[in-house]
Short mmCIF file of C-alpha atoms and ligand atoms in Angstrom, two decimals:
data_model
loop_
_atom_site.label_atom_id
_atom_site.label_comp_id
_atom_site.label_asym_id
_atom_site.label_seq_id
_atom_site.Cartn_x
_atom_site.Cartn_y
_atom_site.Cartn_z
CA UNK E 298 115.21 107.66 133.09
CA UNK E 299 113.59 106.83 129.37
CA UNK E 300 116.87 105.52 128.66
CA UNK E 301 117.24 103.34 131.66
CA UNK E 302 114.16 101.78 131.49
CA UNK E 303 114.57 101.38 127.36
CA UNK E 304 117.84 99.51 128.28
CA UNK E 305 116.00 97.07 131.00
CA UNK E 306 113.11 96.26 128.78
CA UNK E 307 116.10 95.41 125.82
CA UNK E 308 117.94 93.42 128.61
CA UNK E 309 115.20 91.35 129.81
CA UNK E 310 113.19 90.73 126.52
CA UNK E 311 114.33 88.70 123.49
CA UNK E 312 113.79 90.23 120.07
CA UNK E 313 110.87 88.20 119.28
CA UNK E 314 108.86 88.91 121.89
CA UNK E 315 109.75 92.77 121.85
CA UNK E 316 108.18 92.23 118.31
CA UNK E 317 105.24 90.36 119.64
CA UNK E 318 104.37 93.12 122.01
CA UNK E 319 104.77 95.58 119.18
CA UNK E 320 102.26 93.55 117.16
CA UNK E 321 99.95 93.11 120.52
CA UNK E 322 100.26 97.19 120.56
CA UNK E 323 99.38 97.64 117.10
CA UNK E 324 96.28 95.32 117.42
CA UNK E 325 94.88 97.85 120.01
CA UNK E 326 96.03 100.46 118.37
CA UNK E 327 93.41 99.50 115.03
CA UNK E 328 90.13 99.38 117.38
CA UNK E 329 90.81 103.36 117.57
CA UNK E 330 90.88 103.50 113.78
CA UNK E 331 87.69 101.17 113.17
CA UNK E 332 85.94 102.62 109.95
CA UNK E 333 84.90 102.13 106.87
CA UNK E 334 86.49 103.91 104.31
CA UNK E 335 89.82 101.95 104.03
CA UNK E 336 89.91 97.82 103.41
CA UNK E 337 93.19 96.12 104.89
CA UNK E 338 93.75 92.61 102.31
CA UNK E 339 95.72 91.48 105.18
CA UNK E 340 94.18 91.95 108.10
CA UNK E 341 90.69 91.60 106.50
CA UNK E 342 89.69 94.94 108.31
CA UNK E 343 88.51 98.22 107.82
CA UNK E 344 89.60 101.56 109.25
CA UNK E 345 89.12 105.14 109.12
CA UNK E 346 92.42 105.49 107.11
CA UNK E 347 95.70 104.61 106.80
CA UNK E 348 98.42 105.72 109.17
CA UNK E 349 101.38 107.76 107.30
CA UNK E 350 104.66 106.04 107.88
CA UNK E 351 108.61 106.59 107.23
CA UNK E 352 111.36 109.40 107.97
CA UNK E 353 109.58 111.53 105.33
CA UNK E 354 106.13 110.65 106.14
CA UNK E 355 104.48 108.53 103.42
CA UNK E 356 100.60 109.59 103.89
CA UNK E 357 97.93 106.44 103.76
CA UNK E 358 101.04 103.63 104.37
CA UNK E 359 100.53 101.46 107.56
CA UNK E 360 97.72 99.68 108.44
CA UNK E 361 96.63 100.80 111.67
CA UNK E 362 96.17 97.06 112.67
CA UNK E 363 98.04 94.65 111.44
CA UNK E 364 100.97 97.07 110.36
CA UNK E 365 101.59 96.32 107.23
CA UNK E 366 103.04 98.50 104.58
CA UNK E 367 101.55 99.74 101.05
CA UNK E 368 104.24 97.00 98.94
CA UNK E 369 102.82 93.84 101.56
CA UNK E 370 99.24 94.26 100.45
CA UNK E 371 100.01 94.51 97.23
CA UNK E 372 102.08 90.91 97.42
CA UNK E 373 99.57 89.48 98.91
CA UNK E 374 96.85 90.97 96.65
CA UNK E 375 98.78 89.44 93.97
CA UNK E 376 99.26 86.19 95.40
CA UNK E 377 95.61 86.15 96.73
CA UNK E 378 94.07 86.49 93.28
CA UNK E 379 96.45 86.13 90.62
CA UNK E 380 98.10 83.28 91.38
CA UNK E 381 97.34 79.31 92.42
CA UNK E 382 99.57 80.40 96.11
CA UNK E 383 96.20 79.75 97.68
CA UNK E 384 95.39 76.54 96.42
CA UNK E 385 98.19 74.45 94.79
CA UNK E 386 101.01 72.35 97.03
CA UNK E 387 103.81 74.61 96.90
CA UNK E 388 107.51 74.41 98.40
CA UNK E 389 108.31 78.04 100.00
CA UNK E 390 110.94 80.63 100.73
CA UNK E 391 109.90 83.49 101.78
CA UNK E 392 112.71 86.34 102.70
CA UNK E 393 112.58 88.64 105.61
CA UNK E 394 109.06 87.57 106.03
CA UNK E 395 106.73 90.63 106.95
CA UNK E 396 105.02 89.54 110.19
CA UNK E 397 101.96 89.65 109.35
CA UNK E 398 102.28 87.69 106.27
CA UNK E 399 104.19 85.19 107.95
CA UNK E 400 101.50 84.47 110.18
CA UNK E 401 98.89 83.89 107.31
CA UNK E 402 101.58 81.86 104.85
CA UNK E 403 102.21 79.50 108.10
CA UNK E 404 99.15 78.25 108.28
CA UNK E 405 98.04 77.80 105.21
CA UNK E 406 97.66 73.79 104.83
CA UNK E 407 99.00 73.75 101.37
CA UNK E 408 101.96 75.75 101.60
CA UNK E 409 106.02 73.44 102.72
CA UNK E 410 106.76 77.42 103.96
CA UNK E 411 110.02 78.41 105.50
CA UNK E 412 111.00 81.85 106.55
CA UNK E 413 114.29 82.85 106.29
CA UNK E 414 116.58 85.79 107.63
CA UNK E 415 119.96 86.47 108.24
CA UNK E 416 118.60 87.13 111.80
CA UNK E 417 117.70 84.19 113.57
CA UNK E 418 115.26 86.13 115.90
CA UNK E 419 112.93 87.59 112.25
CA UNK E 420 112.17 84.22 110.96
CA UNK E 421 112.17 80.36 111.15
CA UNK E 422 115.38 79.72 110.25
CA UNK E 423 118.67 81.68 109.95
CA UNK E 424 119.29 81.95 105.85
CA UNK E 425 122.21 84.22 104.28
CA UNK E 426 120.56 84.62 100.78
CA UNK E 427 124.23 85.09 99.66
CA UNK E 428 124.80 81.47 100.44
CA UNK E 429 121.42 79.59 101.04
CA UNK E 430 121.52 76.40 103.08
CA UNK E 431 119.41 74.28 100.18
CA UNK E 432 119.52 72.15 97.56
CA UNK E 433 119.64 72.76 94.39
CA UNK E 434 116.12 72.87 92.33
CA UNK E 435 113.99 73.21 95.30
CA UNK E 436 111.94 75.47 95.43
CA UNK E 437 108.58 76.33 93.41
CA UNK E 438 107.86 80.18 95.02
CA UNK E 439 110.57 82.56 96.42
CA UNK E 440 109.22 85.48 98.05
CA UNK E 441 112.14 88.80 98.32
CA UNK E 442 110.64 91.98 98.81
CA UNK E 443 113.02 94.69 99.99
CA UNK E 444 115.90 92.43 100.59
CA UNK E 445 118.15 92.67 97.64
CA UNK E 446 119.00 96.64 98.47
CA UNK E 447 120.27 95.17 101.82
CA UNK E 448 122.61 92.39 100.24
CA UNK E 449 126.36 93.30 100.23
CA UNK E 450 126.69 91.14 97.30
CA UNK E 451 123.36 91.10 94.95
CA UNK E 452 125.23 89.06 92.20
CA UNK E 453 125.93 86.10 94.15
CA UNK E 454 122.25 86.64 96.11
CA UNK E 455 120.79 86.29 92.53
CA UNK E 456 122.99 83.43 91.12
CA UNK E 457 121.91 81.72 94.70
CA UNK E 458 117.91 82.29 93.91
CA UNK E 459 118.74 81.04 91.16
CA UNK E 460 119.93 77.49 92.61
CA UNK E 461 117.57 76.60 94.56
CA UNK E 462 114.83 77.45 92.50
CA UNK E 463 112.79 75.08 90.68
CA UNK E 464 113.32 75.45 86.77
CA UNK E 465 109.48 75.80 86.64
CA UNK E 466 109.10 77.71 90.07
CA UNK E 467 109.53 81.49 90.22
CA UNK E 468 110.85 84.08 92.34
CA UNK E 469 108.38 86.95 93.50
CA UNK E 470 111.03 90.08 93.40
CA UNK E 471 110.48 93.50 94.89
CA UNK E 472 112.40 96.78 95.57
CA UNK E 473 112.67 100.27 96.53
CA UNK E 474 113.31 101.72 92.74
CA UNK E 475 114.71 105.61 93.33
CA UNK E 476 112.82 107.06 90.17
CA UNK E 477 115.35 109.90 89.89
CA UNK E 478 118.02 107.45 89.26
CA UNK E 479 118.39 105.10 85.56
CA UNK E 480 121.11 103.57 86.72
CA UNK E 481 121.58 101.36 90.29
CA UNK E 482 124.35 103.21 92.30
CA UNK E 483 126.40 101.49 95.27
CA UNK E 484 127.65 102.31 97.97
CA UNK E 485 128.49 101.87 101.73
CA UNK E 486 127.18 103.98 104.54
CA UNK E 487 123.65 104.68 102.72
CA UNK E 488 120.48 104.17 104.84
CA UNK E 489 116.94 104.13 103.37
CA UNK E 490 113.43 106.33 104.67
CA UNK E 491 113.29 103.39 107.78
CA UNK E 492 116.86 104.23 108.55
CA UNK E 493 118.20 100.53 107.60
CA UNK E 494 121.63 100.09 105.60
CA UNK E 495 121.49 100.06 101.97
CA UNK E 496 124.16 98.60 99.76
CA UNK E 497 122.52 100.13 96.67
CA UNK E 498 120.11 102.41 95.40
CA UNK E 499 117.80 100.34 92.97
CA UNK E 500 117.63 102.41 89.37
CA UNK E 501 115.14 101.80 86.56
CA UNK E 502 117.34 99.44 84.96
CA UNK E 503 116.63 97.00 88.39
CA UNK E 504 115.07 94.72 85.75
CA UNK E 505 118.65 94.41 83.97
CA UNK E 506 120.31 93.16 86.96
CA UNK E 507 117.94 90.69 87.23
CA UNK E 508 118.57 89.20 83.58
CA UNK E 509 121.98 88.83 84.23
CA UNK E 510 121.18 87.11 87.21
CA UNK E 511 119.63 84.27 84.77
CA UNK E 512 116.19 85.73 85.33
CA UNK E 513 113.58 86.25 82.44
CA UNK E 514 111.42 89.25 84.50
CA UNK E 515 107.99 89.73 83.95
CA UNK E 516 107.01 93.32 85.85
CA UNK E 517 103.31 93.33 87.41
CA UNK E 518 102.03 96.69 87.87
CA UNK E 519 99.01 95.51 90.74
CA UNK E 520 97.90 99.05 91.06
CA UNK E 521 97.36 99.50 87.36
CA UNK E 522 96.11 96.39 87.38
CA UNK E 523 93.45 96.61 89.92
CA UNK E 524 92.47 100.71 89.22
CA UNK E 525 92.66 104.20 91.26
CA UNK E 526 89.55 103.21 93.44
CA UNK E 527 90.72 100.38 94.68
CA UNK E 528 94.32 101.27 95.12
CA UNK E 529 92.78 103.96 97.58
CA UNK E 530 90.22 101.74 99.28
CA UNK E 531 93.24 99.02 100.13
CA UNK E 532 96.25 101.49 100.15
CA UNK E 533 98.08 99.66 97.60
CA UNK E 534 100.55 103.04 96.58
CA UNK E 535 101.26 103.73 93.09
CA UNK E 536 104.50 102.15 92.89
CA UNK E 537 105.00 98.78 94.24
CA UNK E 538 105.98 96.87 91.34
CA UNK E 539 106.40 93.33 91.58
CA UNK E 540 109.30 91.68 89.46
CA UNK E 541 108.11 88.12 88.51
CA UNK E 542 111.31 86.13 87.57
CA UNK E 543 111.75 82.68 86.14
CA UNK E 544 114.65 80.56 85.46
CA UNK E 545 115.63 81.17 81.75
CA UNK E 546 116.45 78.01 80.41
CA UNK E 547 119.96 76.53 80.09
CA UNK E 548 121.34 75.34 76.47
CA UNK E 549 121.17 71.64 76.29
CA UNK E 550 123.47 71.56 73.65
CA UNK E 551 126.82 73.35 72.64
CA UNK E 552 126.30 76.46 70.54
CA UNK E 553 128.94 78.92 69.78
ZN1 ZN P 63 95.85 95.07 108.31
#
């Protein structure tokens, strides 16, 4: 009967709003967890605690509210107070946008911000990061978090980012990096803790690929950064490194 009706309410709804009435859910769902010992950046509300999230539960992970995940808060911490994202006219791409961050980045008067996914129904436009549908140069900010582990082929995602960014913008990189493993290892048929596909399990040498993607990588540790008491207060998790890349300039002139 659970199955039926599951297959009715897939039938009749689109994607987006099945998301919409997850979000609407979720929103309810955070006036049970009011509090005040945990801060959401996103959300701009406080909770009892974070909810634990994945296959093998991650304790303190989802905001009870606006959903969002230990890595998001830490991207938009970042972006928040680090950098001019706030403030300064920027042209945007932002991959596989996280709802909630969507939201905030649409509205925001001094972002040009598109969303892009290979699914039309996640974001404003349909993008295939393997071949992306802009110019060259165009970009200042690229937002990718969690995307390039899903790619079938991350070299020509790179050389892609690559293109249509700016040579002054930069590209805001993130990734599930499997600690136990120096080296990135592919394969097909390999799902992560939310049961999506995986192409690859990032290694520590993530950074590498990046380089030889034409990348100079800068690697901002936010919860070092910011300290122990407030990566508990806003749930930030101890290992959500962002990977800060920027064109590395092209030889002018012929060198051998
Ligand atoms: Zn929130």
């Amino acid at each position: 009967m659970l199955k039926h009706i599951k297959k009715i309410y897939k039938t009749i709804l689109t994607e987006k709003t099945r998301i919409k009435l997850h979000y609407i859910k979720f929103y309810i769902r955070g006036y049970f967890y009011s509090g005040s010992k945990v801060t959401c950046v996103c959300c701009n509300k406080s909770f009892t605690k974070f909810l634990p999230h994945g296959n093998v539960k991650r304790q303190n992970a989802v905001c009870p509210s606006c959903n969002t995940l230990e890595r998001n808060r830490v991207l938009f911490l970042y972006l928040r107070d680090k950098t001019n994202f706030f403030h300064d006219q920027l042209t945007v791409l932002h991959f596989a946008p996280e709802y909630r961050l969507e939201k905030i980045f649409r509205k925001m008067k001094n972002l040009n911000y598109t969303s892009g996914d290979i699914n039309p129904d996640l974001a404003m436009q349909q993008v295939d990061i393997q071949s992306i549908g802009f110019p060259d140069n165009h970009f200042d900010v690229i937002i990718c978090s969690h995307v390039l582990g899903h790619v079938p082929d991350e070299a020509k995602a790179l050389s892609e980012l690559r293109r249509v960014l700016k040579p002054e913008g930069s590209a805001i990189i993130m990734t599930k990096i499997y600690e136990d493993i120096q080296s990135t290892f592919e394969a097909s048929g390999m799902y992560n803790a939310e049961d999506q596909e995986i192409f690859r399990k990032h290694g520590k040498d993530f950074p590498e690929s990046l380089k030889e993607g034409g990348f100079d990588v800068s690697i901002i540790d936010v919860a070092k950064d910011v300290g122990n008491v407030a990566v508990v207060k806003y749930g930030l998790g101890e290992k959500e490194l962002i990977y800060l890349c920027k064109r590395k300039a092209e030889s002018k002139k012929f060198k051998v």
